[in-house]
Amino acid sequence: MKKAVHFGAGNIGRGFIGLLLSQAGYEVCFVDVNENFVSQLKERGEYPVTLASEGQETVTVTNVTALSSVTQADEVIAAIAEADIVTTAVGVSILKHIAGSIAKGITERLTVSSAPLHVIACENAIGGSAQLKELVYAQLDEESRTKADASIAFPNAAVDRIVPLQQHEDVLKVVVEPFYEWVIDSSQMISGYTPIGGVHYVENLDPYIERKLFTVNTGHCSAAYLGFLRGYETIQQAMADEQLTSLVREVLLETGAVLVSKHGFDQAEHTKYIDKNLERFRNPSLTDEVSRVGRSPIRKLSPNDRLVSPALEAHERGLSYAALTRSMAGALLFNVQDDPEAVELQASIADIGVEATVTKYTGLAADHDTHKSVMVEYNKLK
Ligand SMILES: NC(=O)C1=CN([C@@H]2O[C@H](COP(=O)(O)OP(=O)(O)OC[C@H]3O[C@@H](n4cnc5c(N)ncnc54)[C@H](O)[C@@H]3O)[C@@H](O)[C@H]2O)C=CC1
Ligand SMILES: O=P(O)(O)OC[C@H]1O[C@](O)(CO)[C@@H](O)[C@@H]1O
């Protein structure tokens, strides 16, 4: 049986990537720091995934096992050495913590095999696999790098499935929305690969990852930040608020204008894509916490993420970005006590003020029009 090693047995790991890999015939070896997930996955060898729709159908993901990132480092290295694919869903900021074991696994693999290996970061980030490759290569010696160039590929990917925080008796159970989209850059794959069922392989990933990140993620975090300010706990409550929904739509019309101008998407098609995603956010069969969707506001305010990047693209194209800066202002007011990045952001505002904090985390200079717009929106929301 083909072997997959997947880092991150969390919501996306179990609810999406692990499910598709298992259904494609792989034995899936999860690697996680969460000992509860690891022991249960190893012991049971399977877990349930329930689709959040009327039918509430449940599938059982089989042929799974797990290793602990913490106590089984050597076994993880050995698993990578004999893997047919390595995937991750740990959070883009966590990639630096797993790069070492992937580098060691690749080094060991290259001494015994020249079989091709795809390493695919399934994270909400532009160029996630390229970022992982850089982190891994930095830990390979010259000889291994040369060998890796011939048989190890790091194709970028876009992953989309809303998987909220889970609270079930069974810690392995995951409730997910029916929709999913996993797009992989086929131009970065090693020829002769066996496609994974359910995955879209596209020659140029950029339009897809930007359309997804600047529509699904931008809209979602906007709903979370505006919802937080109105005291809503869940996205479902926020999206039931007509006025809030129209503000979220305004943001997606701005990113839509950028995507149509930059990638040539058909306007009518894109409007349908926007409406479909607003429906996905509403999904009454899910309970999606505002705190999850808005989590890590520093990451979400960073220059290449879902708010600043499209706003700068809009600015360059002479397109509107006021609603995007309103969402950035919302992130600056996302004062969630158990979110370390939210705490750091509030501390920065208290320490160096809002203007300097905006520049510090978004990279927008105080004299840049977008920075000024953030301040206007911040003072309005405050
Ligand atoms: N939840 C969602 O709706 C979606 C999430 N994503 C992306 O998927 C990635 C994972 O997100 P979620 O599954 O929601 O998060 P999660 O928190 O449910 O899962 C992350 C998992 O990584 C594990 N982990 C942390 N450090 C680790 C390490 N050093 N080694 C091994 N495992 C480690 C955690 O224990 C956790 O089980 C993120 O990049 C996220 O942006 C993408 C699309 C949808
Ligand atoms: O995982 P992140 O980037 O913190 O944000 C969660 C995002 O993942 C999503 O499923 C969209 O990919 C939504 O849940 C949300 O926009």
Short mmCIF file of C-alpha atoms in Angstrom, two decimals, residues 58-317:
data_model
loop_
_atom_site.label_atom_id
_atom_site.label_comp_id
_atom_site.label_asym_id
_atom_site.label_seq_id
_atom_site.Cartn_x
_atom_site.Cartn_y
_atom_site.Cartn_z
CA THR A 58 -20.55 10.00 8.00
CA VAL A 59 -17.60 8.31 6.32
CA THR A 60 -14.92 6.30 8.15
CA VAL A 61 -11.36 7.14 7.21
CA THR A 62 -9.39 3.88 7.36
CA ASN A 63 -5.78 2.72 7.14
CA VAL A 64 -4.47 5.46 9.37
CA THR A 65 -1.74 5.44 12.00
CA ALA A 66 0.25 8.13 13.76
CA LEU A 67 3.65 9.09 15.18
CA SER A 68 4.51 11.69 17.80
CA SER A 69 6.60 14.64 16.63
CA VAL A 70 7.88 14.86 20.18
CA THR A 71 8.76 11.30 21.26
CA GLN A 72 9.21 9.45 17.96
CA ALA A 73 11.51 11.69 15.92
CA ASP A 74 13.49 8.72 14.54
CA GLU A 75 10.36 6.87 13.45
CA VAL A 76 9.15 10.04 11.68
CA ILE A 77 12.44 10.23 9.77
CA ALA A 78 12.13 6.56 8.77
CA ALA A 79 8.51 7.09 7.68
CA ILE A 80 9.56 9.96 5.38
CA ALA A 81 12.39 7.84 3.97
CA GLU A 82 9.87 5.30 2.69
CA ALA A 83 6.91 7.61 1.98
CA ASP A 84 5.26 8.08 -1.42
CA ILE A 85 3.99 11.54 -0.44
CA VAL A 86 4.44 14.01 2.43
CA THR A 87 1.77 16.62 3.18
CA THR A 88 1.34 19.24 5.93
CA ALA A 89 -1.56 21.13 7.53
CA VAL A 90 0.04 22.58 10.66
CA GLY A 91 -0.25 26.33 10.03
CA VAL A 92 2.21 28.23 7.86
CA SER A 93 3.97 29.65 10.95
CA ILE A 94 4.64 26.09 12.17
CA LEU A 95 6.45 24.94 9.00
CA LYS A 96 9.81 26.03 10.47
CA HIS A 97 9.27 23.56 13.33
CA ILE A 98 8.77 20.51 11.08
CA ALA A 99 11.37 21.36 8.40
CA GLY A 100 14.15 19.66 10.41
CA SER A 101 12.52 16.25 10.52
CA ILE A 102 11.55 16.50 6.86
CA ALA A 103 15.17 17.37 5.98
CA LYS A 104 16.47 14.40 8.00
CA GLY A 105 13.87 12.13 6.40
CA ILE A 106 14.86 13.26 2.92
CA THR A 107 18.57 12.82 3.67
CA GLU A 108 17.92 9.25 4.86
CA ARG A 109 15.64 8.57 1.86
CA LEU A 110 18.27 9.76 -0.62
CA THR A 111 20.76 7.21 0.72
CA VAL A 112 18.36 4.33 -0.03
CA SER A 113 16.11 5.45 -2.86
CA SER A 114 15.80 7.80 -5.80
CA ALA A 115 12.04 7.25 -6.04
CA PRO A 116 10.23 10.57 -6.56
CA LEU A 117 8.66 12.24 -3.51
CA HIS A 118 6.18 15.13 -3.48
CA VAL A 119 6.16 17.32 -0.36
CA ILE A 120 2.99 19.45 -0.33
CA ALA A 121 2.20 22.14 2.23
CA CYS A 122 -1.59 22.41 2.51
CA GLU A 123 -1.70 25.74 4.33
CA ASN A 124 -3.59 29.03 3.90
CA ALA A 125 -0.61 30.77 2.37
CA ILE A 126 0.75 31.82 -1.01
CA GLY A 127 3.64 29.53 -1.96
CA GLY A 128 3.40 27.36 1.17
CA SER A 129 5.39 24.46 -0.32
CA ALA A 130 8.04 26.85 -1.68
CA GLN A 131 8.41 28.29 1.82
CA LEU A 132 8.74 24.74 3.22
CA LYS A 133 11.31 23.84 0.54
CA GLU A 134 13.45 26.82 1.54
CA LEU A 135 13.29 25.80 5.21
CA VAL A 136 14.14 22.15 4.37
CA TYR A 137 16.93 22.91 1.89
CA ALA A 138 18.59 25.18 4.45
CA GLN A 139 19.14 22.00 6.50
CA LEU A 140 20.40 19.77 3.65
CA ASP A 141 24.09 19.45 2.74
CA GLU A 142 25.19 20.27 -0.82
CA GLU A 143 25.16 16.63 -1.96
CA SER A 144 21.65 16.01 -0.63
CA ARG A 145 20.38 19.22 -2.23
CA THR A 146 21.70 18.13 -5.62
CA LYS A 147 20.15 14.67 -5.26
CA ALA A 148 16.89 16.17 -3.96
CA ASP A 149 16.64 18.41 -7.02
CA ALA A 150 16.31 15.26 -9.10
CA SER A 151 13.71 13.36 -7.12
CA ILE A 152 11.99 15.57 -4.51
CA ALA A 153 9.36 18.17 -5.53
CA PHE A 154 7.54 20.78 -3.42
CA PRO A 155 4.47 21.70 -5.51
CA ASN A 156 2.40 24.58 -4.15
CA ALA A 157 -1.24 23.95 -3.32
CA ALA A 158 -4.47 25.69 -2.39
CA VAL A 159 -6.76 23.93 0.09
CA ASP A 160 -10.30 24.99 0.80
CA ARG A 161 -12.78 23.31 3.17
CA ILE A 162 -14.36 25.02 6.17
CA VAL A 163 -13.58 22.86 9.19
CA PRO A 164 -14.62 24.63 12.40
CA LEU A 165 -13.29 23.89 15.89
CA GLN A 166 -14.53 20.48 16.94
CA GLN A 167 -16.14 19.53 20.25
CA HIS A 168 -17.11 15.85 20.28
CA GLU A 169 -16.97 12.94 22.72
CA ASP A 170 -14.79 11.23 20.13
CA VAL A 171 -11.67 13.45 19.86
CA LEU A 172 -10.99 12.10 16.36
CA LYS A 173 -14.43 12.88 14.94
CA VAL A 174 -14.52 15.83 12.52
CA VAL A 175 -17.58 17.62 11.18
CA VAL A 176 -16.80 19.34 7.89
CA GLU A 177 -18.74 21.23 5.21
CA PRO A 178 -19.48 19.13 2.12
CA PHE A 179 -17.56 21.49 -0.21
CA TYR A 180 -13.85 21.01 -0.68
CA GLU A 181 -11.26 22.12 -3.20
CA TRP A 182 -7.61 20.96 -3.25
CA VAL A 183 -5.67 22.47 -6.16
CA ILE A 184 -2.03 21.49 -6.80
CA ASP A 185 0.41 23.15 -9.21
CA SER A 186 0.99 20.38 -11.79
CA SER A 187 3.87 22.31 -13.36
CA GLN A 188 5.82 21.57 -10.15
CA MET A 189 4.99 17.85 -10.04
CA ILE A 190 7.48 15.16 -11.11
CA SER A 191 6.15 13.56 -14.30
CA GLY A 192 4.59 10.14 -14.05
CA TYR A 193 2.83 10.88 -10.76
CA THR A 194 -0.47 9.15 -9.92
CA PRO A 195 -3.15 11.84 -9.48
CA ILE A 196 -5.03 11.81 -6.15
CA GLY A 197 -8.82 11.53 -6.62
CA GLY A 198 -10.59 14.80 -5.84
CA VAL A 199 -7.52 16.96 -6.41
CA HIS A 200 -7.46 19.51 -9.25
CA TYR A 201 -4.07 19.73 -10.92
CA VAL A 202 -3.54 23.04 -12.73
CA GLU A 203 -0.61 24.34 -14.77
CA ASN A 204 -0.63 27.75 -13.07
CA LEU A 205 -1.73 27.80 -9.45
CA ASP A 206 -1.40 31.55 -8.84
CA PRO A 207 -4.89 32.58 -10.04
CA TYR A 208 -6.46 29.77 -7.99
CA ILE A 209 -4.61 30.40 -4.74
CA GLU A 210 -5.23 34.15 -4.99
CA ARG A 211 -8.89 33.70 -5.91
CA LYS A 212 -9.33 31.39 -2.92
CA LEU A 213 -7.26 33.36 -0.39
CA PHE A 214 -8.66 36.77 -1.44
CA THR A 215 -12.26 35.57 -1.60
CA VAL A 216 -12.82 32.77 0.92
CA ASN A 217 -10.23 33.81 3.51
CA THR A 218 -10.59 37.57 3.04
CA GLY A 219 -14.38 37.37 3.27
CA HIS A 220 -14.29 34.95 6.17
CA CYS A 221 -11.90 36.97 8.34
CA SER A 222 -13.85 40.15 7.48
CA ALA A 223 -17.03 38.49 8.78
CA ALA A 224 -15.10 37.46 11.90
CA TYR A 225 -13.60 40.89 12.63
CA LEU A 226 -16.81 42.82 11.96
CA GLY A 227 -18.77 40.13 13.82
CA PHE A 228 -16.49 40.38 16.84
CA LEU A 229 -17.13 44.14 17.06
CA ARG A 230 -20.88 43.45 17.07
CA GLY A 231 -20.52 40.88 19.83
CA TYR A 232 -21.30 37.81 17.73
CA GLU A 233 -19.78 34.48 18.86
CA THR A 234 -20.23 32.58 15.61
CA ILE A 235 -19.93 33.33 11.90
CA GLN A 236 -23.48 32.04 11.55
CA GLN A 237 -24.74 34.81 13.85
CA ALA A 238 -22.63 37.39 12.03
CA MET A 239 -23.86 36.35 8.61
CA ALA A 240 -27.47 36.57 9.77
CA ASP A 241 -26.87 40.33 10.22
CA GLU A 242 -27.91 41.90 6.88
CA GLN A 243 -25.80 45.01 7.33
CA LEU A 244 -22.70 43.03 8.23
CA THR A 245 -23.21 40.73 5.25
CA SER A 246 -23.39 43.71 2.91
CA LEU A 247 -20.12 45.04 4.36
CA VAL A 248 -18.50 41.63 3.74
CA ARG A 249 -19.85 41.63 0.20
CA GLU A 250 -18.30 45.09 -0.28
CA VAL A 251 -14.90 43.64 0.67
CA LEU A 252 -15.35 40.78 -1.83
CA LEU A 253 -16.36 43.18 -4.58
CA GLU A 254 -13.03 44.95 -3.97
CA THR A 255 -10.95 41.77 -4.07
CA GLY A 256 -13.09 40.57 -6.98
CA ALA A 257 -12.18 43.68 -8.98
CA VAL A 258 -8.48 42.99 -8.33
CA LEU A 259 -8.79 39.29 -9.28
CA VAL A 260 -10.72 40.06 -12.48
CA SER A 261 -8.23 42.79 -13.43
CA LYS A 262 -5.12 40.74 -12.54
CA HIS A 263 -6.08 37.21 -13.61
CA GLY A 264 -8.82 37.85 -16.12
CA PHE A 265 -11.54 35.91 -14.28
CA ASP A 266 -14.97 36.33 -15.87
CA GLN A 267 -16.88 38.99 -13.89
CA ALA A 268 -20.21 37.11 -13.88
CA GLU A 269 -18.50 33.84 -12.92
CA HIS A 270 -16.67 35.57 -10.10
CA THR A 271 -19.84 37.16 -8.76
CA LYS A 272 -21.31 33.64 -8.54
CA TYR A 273 -18.15 32.48 -6.73
CA ILE A 274 -18.59 35.34 -4.23
CA ASP A 275 -22.24 34.45 -3.60
CA LYS A 276 -21.39 30.75 -3.21
CA ASN A 277 -18.81 31.58 -0.55
CA LEU A 278 -21.15 33.89 1.35
CA GLU A 279 -23.54 30.88 1.45
CA ARG A 280 -20.69 28.62 2.67
CA PHE A 281 -19.98 31.06 5.53
CA ARG A 282 -23.68 30.96 6.49
CA ASN A 283 -23.88 27.14 6.56
CA PRO A 284 -26.51 26.59 9.31
CA SER A 285 -25.28 23.00 9.79
CA LEU A 286 -21.94 24.34 11.08
CA THR A 287 -21.11 26.34 14.19
CA ASP A 288 -17.98 28.27 13.32
CA GLU A 289 -16.44 30.43 16.03
CA VAL A 290 -15.57 34.04 15.23
CA SER A 291 -12.43 33.45 17.35
CA ARG A 292 -11.24 30.66 15.01
CA VAL A 293 -11.87 32.43 11.75
CA GLY A 294 -10.25 35.65 12.96
CA ARG A 295 -7.41 33.82 14.79
CA SER A 296 -3.80 34.99 14.40
CA PRO A 297 -4.58 38.59 13.32
CA ILE A 298 -0.85 39.39 12.93
CA ARG A 299 -0.56 36.65 10.28
CA LYS A 300 -3.77 37.88 8.64
CA LEU A 301 -2.46 41.50 8.60
CA SER A 302 0.91 40.50 7.12
CA PRO A 303 1.90 41.97 3.73
CA ASN A 304 1.31 38.78 1.67
CA ASP A 305 -1.84 37.60 3.36
CA ARG A 306 -5.55 38.03 2.69
CA LEU A 307 -6.05 41.74 3.58
CA VAL A 308 -2.93 43.80 2.79
CA SER A 309 -1.94 42.05 -0.44
CA PRO A 310 -5.27 42.64 -2.25
CA ALA A 311 -5.49 46.21 -0.88
CA LEU A 312 -2.05 47.03 -2.33
CA GLU A 313 -3.02 45.40 -5.64
CA ALA A 314 -6.20 47.51 -5.67
CA HIS A 315 -4.23 50.66 -4.89
CA GLU A 316 -1.78 49.95 -7.72
CA ARG A 317 -4.70 49.46 -10.12
#
